[in-house]
Coordinates of C-alpha atoms and ligand atoms in Angstrom, one line a residue:
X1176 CA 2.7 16.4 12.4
X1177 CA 1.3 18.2 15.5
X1178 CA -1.7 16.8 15.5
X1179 CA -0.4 12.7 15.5
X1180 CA 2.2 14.3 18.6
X1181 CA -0.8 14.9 20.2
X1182 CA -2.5 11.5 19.3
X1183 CA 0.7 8.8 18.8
X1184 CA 0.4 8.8 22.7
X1185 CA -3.3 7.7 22.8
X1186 CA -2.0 4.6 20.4
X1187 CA 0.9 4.3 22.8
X1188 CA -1.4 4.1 26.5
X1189 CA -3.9 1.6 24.6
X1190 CA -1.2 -0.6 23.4
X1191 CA -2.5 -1.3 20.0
X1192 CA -1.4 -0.5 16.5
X1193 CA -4.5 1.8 15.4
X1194 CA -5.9 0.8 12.2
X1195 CA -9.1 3.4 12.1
X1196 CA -10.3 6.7 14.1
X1197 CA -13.7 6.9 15.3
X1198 CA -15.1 8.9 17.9
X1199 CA -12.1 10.6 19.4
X1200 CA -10.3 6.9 19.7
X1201 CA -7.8 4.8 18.0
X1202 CA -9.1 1.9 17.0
X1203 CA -7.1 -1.3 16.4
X1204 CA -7.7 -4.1 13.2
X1205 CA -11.0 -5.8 13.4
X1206 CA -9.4 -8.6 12.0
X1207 CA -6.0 -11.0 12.8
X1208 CA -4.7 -8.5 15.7
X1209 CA -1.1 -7.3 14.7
X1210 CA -1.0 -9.4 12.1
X1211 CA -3.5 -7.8 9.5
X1212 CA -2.1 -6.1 6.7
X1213 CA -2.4 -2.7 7.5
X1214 CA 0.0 -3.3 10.6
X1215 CA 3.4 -1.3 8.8
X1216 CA 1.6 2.0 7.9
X1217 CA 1.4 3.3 11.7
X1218 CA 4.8 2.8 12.3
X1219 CA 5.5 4.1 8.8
X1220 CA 3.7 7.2 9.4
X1221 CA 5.9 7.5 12.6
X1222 CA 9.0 7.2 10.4
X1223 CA 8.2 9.9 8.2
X1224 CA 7.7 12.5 11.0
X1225 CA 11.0 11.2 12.2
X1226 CA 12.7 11.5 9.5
X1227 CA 10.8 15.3 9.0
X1228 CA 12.0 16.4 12.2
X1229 CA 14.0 13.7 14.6
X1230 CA 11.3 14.0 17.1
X1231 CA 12.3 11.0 19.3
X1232 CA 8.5 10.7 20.2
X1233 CA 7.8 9.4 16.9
X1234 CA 11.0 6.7 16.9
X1235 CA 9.8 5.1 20.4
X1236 CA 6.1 5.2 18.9
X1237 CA 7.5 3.5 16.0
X1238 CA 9.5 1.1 17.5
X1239 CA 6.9 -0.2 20.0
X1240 CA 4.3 -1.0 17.1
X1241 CA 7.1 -2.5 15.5
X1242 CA 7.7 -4.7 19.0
X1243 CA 4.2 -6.0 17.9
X1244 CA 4.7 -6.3 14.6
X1245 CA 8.1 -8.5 14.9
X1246 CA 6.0 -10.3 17.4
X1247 CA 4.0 -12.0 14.2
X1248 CA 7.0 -13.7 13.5
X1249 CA 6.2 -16.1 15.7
X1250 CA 3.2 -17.3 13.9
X1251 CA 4.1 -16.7 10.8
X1252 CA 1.2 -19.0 8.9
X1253 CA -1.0 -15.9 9.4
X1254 CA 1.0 -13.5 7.5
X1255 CA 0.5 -13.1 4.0
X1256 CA 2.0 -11.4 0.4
X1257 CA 1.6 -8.5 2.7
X1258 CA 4.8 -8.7 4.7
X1259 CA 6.0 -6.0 2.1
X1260 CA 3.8 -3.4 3.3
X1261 CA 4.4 -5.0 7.0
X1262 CA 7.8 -5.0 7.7
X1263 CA 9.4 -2.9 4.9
X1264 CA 7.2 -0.1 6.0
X1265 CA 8.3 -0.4 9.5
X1266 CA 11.7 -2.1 10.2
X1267 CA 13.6 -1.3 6.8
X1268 CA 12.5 2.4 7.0
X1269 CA 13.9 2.2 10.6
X1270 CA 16.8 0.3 9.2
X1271 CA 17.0 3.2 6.5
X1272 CA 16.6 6.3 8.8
X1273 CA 18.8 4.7 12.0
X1274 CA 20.8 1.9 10.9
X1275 CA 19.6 -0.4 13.5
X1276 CA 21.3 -4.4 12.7
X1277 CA 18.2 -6.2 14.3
X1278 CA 15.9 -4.1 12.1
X1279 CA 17.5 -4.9 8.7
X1280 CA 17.5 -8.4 10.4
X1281 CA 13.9 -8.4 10.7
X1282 CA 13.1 -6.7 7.1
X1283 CA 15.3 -9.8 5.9
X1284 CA 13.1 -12.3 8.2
X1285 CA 9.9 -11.2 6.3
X1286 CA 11.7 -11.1 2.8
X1287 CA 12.6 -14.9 3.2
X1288 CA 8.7 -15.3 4.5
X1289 CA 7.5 -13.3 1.3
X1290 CA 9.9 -16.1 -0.8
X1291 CA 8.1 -18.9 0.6
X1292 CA 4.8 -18.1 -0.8
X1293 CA 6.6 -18.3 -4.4
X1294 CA 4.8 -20.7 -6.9
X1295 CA 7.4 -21.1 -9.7
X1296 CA 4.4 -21.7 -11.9
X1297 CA 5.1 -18.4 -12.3
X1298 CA 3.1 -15.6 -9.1
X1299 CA 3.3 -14.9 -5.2
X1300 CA 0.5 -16.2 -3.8
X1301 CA -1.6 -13.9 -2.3
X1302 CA -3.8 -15.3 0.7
X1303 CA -3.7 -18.6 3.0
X1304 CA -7.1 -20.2 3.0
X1305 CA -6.8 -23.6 1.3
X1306 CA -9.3 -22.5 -1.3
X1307 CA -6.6 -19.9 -2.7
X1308 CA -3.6 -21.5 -3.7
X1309 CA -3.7 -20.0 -7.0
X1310 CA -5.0 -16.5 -6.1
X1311 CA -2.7 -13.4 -7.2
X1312 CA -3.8 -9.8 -6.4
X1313 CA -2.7 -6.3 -8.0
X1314 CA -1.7 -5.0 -4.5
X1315 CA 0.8 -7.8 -4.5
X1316 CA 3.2 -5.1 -7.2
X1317 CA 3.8 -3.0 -3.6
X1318 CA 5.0 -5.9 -1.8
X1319 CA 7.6 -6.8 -4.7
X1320 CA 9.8 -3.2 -3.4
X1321 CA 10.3 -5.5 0.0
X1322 CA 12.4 -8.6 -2.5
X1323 CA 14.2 -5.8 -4.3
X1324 CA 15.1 -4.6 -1.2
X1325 CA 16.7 -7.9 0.2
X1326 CA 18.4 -8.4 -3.4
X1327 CA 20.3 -5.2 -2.9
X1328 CA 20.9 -5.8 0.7
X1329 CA 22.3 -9.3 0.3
X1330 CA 23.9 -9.5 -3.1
X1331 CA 21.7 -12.4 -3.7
X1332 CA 19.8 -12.3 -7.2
X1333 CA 17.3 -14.5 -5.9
X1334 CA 14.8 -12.2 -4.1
X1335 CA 14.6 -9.8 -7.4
X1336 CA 14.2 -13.0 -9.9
X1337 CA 11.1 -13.5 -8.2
X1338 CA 9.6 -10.5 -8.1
X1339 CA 10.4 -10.5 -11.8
X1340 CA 8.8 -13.2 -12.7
X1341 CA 5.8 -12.0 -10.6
X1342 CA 5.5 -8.8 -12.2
X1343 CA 5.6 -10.1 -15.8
X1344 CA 3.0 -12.3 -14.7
X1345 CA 1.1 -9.5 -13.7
X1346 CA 1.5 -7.6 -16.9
X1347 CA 0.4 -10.5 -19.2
X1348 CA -2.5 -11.4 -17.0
X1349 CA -4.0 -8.2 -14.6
X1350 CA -3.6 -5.1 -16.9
X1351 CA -6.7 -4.3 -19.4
X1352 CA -6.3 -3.3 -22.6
X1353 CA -8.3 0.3 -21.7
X1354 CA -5.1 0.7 -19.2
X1355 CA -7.9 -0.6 -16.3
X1356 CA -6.3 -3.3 -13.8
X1357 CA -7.9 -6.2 -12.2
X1358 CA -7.8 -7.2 -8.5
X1359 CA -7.6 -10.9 -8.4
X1360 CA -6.9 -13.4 -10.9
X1361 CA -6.7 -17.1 -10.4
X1362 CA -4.1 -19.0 -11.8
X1363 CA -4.1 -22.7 -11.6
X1364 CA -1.3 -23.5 -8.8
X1365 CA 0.2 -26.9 -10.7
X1366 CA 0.6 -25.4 -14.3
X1367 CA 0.4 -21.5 -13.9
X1368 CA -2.9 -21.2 -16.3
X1369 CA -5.6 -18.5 -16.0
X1370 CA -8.4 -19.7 -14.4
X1371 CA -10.6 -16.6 -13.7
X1372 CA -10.8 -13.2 -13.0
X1373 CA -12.4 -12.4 -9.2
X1374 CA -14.8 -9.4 -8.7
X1375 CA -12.3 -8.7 -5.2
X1376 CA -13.1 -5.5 -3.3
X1377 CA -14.5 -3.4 -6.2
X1378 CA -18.1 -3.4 -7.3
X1379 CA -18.3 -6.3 -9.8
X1380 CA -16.5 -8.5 -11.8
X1381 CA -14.8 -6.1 -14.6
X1382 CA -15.2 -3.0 -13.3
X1383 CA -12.3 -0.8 -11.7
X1384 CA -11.6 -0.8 -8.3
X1385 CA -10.0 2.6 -7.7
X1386 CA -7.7 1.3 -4.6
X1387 CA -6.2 -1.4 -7.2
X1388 CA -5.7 1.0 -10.4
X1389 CA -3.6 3.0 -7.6
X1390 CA -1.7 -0.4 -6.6
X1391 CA -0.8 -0.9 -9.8
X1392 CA 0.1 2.8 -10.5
X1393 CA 2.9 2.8 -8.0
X1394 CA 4.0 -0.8 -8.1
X1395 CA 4.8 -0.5 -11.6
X1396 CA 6.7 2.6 -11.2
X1397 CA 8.1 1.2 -8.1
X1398 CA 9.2 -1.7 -10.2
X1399 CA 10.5 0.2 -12.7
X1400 CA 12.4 2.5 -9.7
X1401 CA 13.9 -1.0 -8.3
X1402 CA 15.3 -2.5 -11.9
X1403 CA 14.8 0.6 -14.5
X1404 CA 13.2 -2.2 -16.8
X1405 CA 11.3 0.3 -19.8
X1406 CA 8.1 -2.5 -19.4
X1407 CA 7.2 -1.5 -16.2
X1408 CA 7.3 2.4 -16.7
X1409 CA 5.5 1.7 -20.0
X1410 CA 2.4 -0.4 -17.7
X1411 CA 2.5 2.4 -15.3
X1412 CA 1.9 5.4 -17.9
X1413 CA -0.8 3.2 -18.9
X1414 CA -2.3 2.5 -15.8
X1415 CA -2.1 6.8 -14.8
X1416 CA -3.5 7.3 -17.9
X1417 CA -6.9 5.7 -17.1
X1418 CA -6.4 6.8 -13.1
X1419 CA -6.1 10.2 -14.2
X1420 CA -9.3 10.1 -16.8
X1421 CA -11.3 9.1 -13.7
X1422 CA -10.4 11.8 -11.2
X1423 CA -13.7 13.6 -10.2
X1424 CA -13.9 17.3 -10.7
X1425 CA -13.8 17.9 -6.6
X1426 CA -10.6 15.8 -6.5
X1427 CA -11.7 13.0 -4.3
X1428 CA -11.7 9.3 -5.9
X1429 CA -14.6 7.1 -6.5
X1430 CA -14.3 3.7 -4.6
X1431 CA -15.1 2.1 -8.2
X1432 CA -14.6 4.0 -11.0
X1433 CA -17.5 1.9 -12.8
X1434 CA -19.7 2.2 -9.5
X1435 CA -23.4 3.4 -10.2
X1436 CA -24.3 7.0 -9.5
X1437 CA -26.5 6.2 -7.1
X1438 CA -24.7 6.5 -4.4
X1439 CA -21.8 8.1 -3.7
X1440 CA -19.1 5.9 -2.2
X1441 CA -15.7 7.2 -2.2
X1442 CA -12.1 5.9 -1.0
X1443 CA -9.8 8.8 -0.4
X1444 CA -7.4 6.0 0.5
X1445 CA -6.6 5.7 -3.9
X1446 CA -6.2 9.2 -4.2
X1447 CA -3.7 9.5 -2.0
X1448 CA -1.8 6.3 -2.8
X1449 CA -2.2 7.4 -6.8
X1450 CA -0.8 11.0 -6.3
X1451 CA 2.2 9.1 -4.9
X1452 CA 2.9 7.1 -7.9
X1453 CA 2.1 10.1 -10.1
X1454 CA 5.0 12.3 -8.9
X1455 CA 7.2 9.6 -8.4
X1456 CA 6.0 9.7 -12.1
X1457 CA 6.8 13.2 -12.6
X1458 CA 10.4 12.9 -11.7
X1459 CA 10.9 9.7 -13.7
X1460 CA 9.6 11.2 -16.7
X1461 CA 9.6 15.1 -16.7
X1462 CA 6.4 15.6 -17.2
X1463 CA 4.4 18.1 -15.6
X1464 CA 1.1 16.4 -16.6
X1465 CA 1.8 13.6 -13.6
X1466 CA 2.4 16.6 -11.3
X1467 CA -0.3 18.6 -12.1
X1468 CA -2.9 15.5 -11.6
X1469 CA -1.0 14.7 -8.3
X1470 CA -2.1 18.1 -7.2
X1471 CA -5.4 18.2 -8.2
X1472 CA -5.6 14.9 -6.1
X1473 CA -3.9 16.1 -3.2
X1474 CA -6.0 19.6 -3.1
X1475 CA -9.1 17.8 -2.8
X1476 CA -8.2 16.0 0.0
X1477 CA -6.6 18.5 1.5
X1478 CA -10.1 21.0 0.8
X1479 CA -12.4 18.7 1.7
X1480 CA -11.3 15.6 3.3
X1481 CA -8.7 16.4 6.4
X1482 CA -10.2 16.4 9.9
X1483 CA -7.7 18.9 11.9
X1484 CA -9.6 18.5 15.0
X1485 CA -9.3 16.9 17.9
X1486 CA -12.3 15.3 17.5
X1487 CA -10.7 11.5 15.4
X1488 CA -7.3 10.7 15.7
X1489 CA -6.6 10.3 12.9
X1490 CA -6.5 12.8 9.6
X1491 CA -7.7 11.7 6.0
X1492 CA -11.9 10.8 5.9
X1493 CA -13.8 9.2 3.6
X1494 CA -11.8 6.2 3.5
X1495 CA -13.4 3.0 2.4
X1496 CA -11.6 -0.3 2.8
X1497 CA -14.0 -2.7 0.5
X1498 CA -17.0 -1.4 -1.9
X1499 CA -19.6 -4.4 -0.7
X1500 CA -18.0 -5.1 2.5
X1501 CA -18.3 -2.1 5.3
X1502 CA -16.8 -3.6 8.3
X1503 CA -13.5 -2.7 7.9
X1504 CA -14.2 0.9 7.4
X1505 CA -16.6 2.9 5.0
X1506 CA -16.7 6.8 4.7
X1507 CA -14.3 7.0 7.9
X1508 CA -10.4 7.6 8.8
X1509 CA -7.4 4.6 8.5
X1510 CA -4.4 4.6 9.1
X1511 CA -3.0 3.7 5.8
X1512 CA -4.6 6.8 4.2
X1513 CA -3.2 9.1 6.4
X1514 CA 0.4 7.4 5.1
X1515 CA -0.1 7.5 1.8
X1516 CA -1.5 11.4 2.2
X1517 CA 1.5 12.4 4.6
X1518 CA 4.3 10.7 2.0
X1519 CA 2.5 12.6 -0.8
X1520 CA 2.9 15.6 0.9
X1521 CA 6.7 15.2 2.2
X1522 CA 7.4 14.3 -1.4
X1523 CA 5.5 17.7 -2.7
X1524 CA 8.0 19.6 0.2
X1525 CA 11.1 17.4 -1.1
X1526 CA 11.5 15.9 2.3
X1527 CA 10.1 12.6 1.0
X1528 CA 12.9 9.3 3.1
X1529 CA 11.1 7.2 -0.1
X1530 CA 10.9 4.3 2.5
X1531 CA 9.6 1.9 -0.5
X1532 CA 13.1 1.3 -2.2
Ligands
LIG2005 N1 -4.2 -4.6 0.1 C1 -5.6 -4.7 0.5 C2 -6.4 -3.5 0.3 O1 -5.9 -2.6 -0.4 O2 -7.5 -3.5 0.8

C-alpha cells in the first residue's frame, strides 16, 4: 500500500489511467484510451486500499479514473463484454464501500450496456468488429458477476437469466474434457451453432492459455458465489484441478501451459488471478488443498516476482498480456496484476471488500 501512496500521485499529475510501469513511469493503454478493458483495475486497486485503511488519497485517485472511465459512456460503441471488469470494478466497489447514488447509477448504466450485446441464440458477444458477431470468450464468465449484480440490485430477473444462459453456454461449449478451457469459440450469431474454436491469446489452437484456465477458475466459482447453482462449482473444481497440475515448482505460471520449453514466457497475471478463485475455493468447499495451492502461487510471486522499489510504479513483473502478440506488455508490470495479487493478499489477511459480488 505504501508504495502505490507514493506512486497513485504520479497517475494523478499525468492524468491517465496507468495500464503498465516501465522505466520509473505510468504508462496508459496502448490501445482505445480509457476505454480498453483494463480501465476498472486501477481504480479497483484504489478501492481495496481504501477499503484496507480509509486513506482518502486512494478514494479521490479512484474517483478521478473513474471520471474517465464514466466518460466512455458517451461512446459507448467502443466498449465491449468488458464493462464487467470496467465499471463493476470501479463504480459498484465505490458504490459498495461509500454508498454513492450516481455510482450504483453508473454500475447500472454499463449492466444495461452489457445486456445489449445479448444474442438469445444463446452467448454475450464478446468484441465489435463486424467479423465477430458470433465470438464468445472464457474471460467473458468475470463479466457475468456485473448482471448478477444488477439482478440483486434491481429486483429484476432479467440481468441474471442472461448470464445464465451464457454460462451454460459456456459449459457445453468452452470446458475440455481434461478440465483445460478454451479462449474463443465461434458460434453462428443466427442459430447459436459451433462454428470453431479460435487459437486467441495462447500459443495455438488447443493448447491452454494460462490467463483463460484462471478466467474460468474464478468465473465459475464466481457464478456459483452469485446463484449457488452445484454446475458451476462442479466446472470450477474441474477447471483448478488442471490449473493446479500446471503450477511450476518456483510458483510462477507459464503463459501457456502447452507452450514449448524453449523459451520461457511467463504471465504472473494467471497466477495471481487463479490464487483468487482457489481460496474463494477454499472457503466454499473446506478444503485446504485450494489453500495450500493458493499459497504456493502467491509465495512465488511474492519471492520472485514483486518490484518494491522505486524504480516501476507499479508491483507484480513478468506480466504478459498475449503469448504471440508483445505490444501490450511481455515480461513487464500491469495494472491488472497488481489487482489480482493485492485482492489475493487482502483475502489471505481476511480484509478482502470481495468487490466481484
Ligand atoms: N480479458 C482479456 C485478457 O485477459 O487479456
Amino acid at each position: 500500500m505504501a508504495k502505490f501512496r507514493r506512486t497513485a500521485p504520479v497517475a494523478a499529475e499525468m492524468g491517465i489511467i496507468p495500464y503498465k510501469s516501465e522505466n520509473g513511469q505510468w504508462i496508459p493503454s496502448p490501445f482505445a484510451g480509457n476505454g480498453w478493458w483494463t480501465g476498472g483495475f486501477w481504480p479497483a486497486l484504489m478501492w481495496q486500499f481504501y477499503s484496507a485503511g480509509r486513506d482518502p488519497l486512494f478514494l479521490t485517485e479512484a474517483r478521478r479514473a473513474q471520471a474517465l472511465l464514466t466518460g466512455q459512456f458517451r461512446v459507448f460503441h467502443e466498449l465491449n463484454h468488458d464493462v464487467g471488469f470496467m465499471y463493476l470494478l470501479s463504480c459498484g466497489a465505490d458504490y459498495k464501500l461509500t454508498g454513492d447514488e450516481q455510482a450504483r447509477t453508473d454500475t447500472l448504466h454499463a449492466a444495461s450496456l452489457m445486456m445489449g450485446r445479448f444474442n438469445p441464440a444463446g452467448f454475450i458477444r464478446a468484441w465489435n468488429n463486424a467479423d465477430q458477431a458470433g465470438y464468445a470468450i472464457i474471460d467473458c464468465m468475470m463479466n457475468l458477476s456485473l448482471l448478477y449484480w444488477a439482478s440483486r440490485q434491481t429486483g429484476d430477473p432479467r440481468f441474471a437469466h442472461v448470464a445464465d444462459i451464457h454460462a451454460h453456454t459456456a459449459l457445453r461449449e468452452f470446458i475440455r474434457p481434461d478440465g483445460s478451457v478454451s479462449h474463443i469459440i465461434e458460434f453462428d450469431p443466427e442459430t447459436g451453432r459451433r462454428v470453431r474454436e479460435l487459437p486467441g491469446q495462447g500459443y495455438a489452437l488447443g493448447t491452454q492459455w494460462s490467463r483463460g484456465q484462471a478466467w474460468g477458475l474464478y468465473g465459475f466459482t464466481l457464478a456459483y458465489m452469485n446463484t449457488r447453482k452445484p454446475e458451476y462449482l462442479e466446472a470450477a473444481l474441474r477447471i483448478a484441478a488442471n490449473f493446479i497440475a500446471h503450477i511450476r515448482p518456483d510458483g510462477l505460471t507459464d503463459c501457456d501451459f502447452c507452450q514449448p520449453d524453449t523459451e520461457e514466457r511467463l504471465d504472473n497475471i494467471a497466477g495471481a488471478i487463479a490464487a483468487c478463485g482457489l481460496l474463494e475455493l477454499e472457503k466454499l468447499t473446506e478444503k485446504g488443498e485450494y489453500r495450500q495451492a493458493a499459497l504456493r502461487l502467491v509465495d512465488g510471486l511474492l519471492d520472485r516476482c514483486c518490484d518494491w522499489t522505486d524504480a516501476r510504479c507499479g508491483l507484480l513483473t513478468h506480466c504478459t498480456a498475449s503469448y504471440h502478440d508483445d505490444g501490450a506488455g511481455r515480461h513487464t508490470n500491469i495494472t491488472y496484476g497488481d489487482y489480482f495479487l493485492v485482492e489475493a493478499l487482502a483475502k489471505l489477511n481476511g480484509t478482502d471488500p470481495m468487490l466481484w459480488i
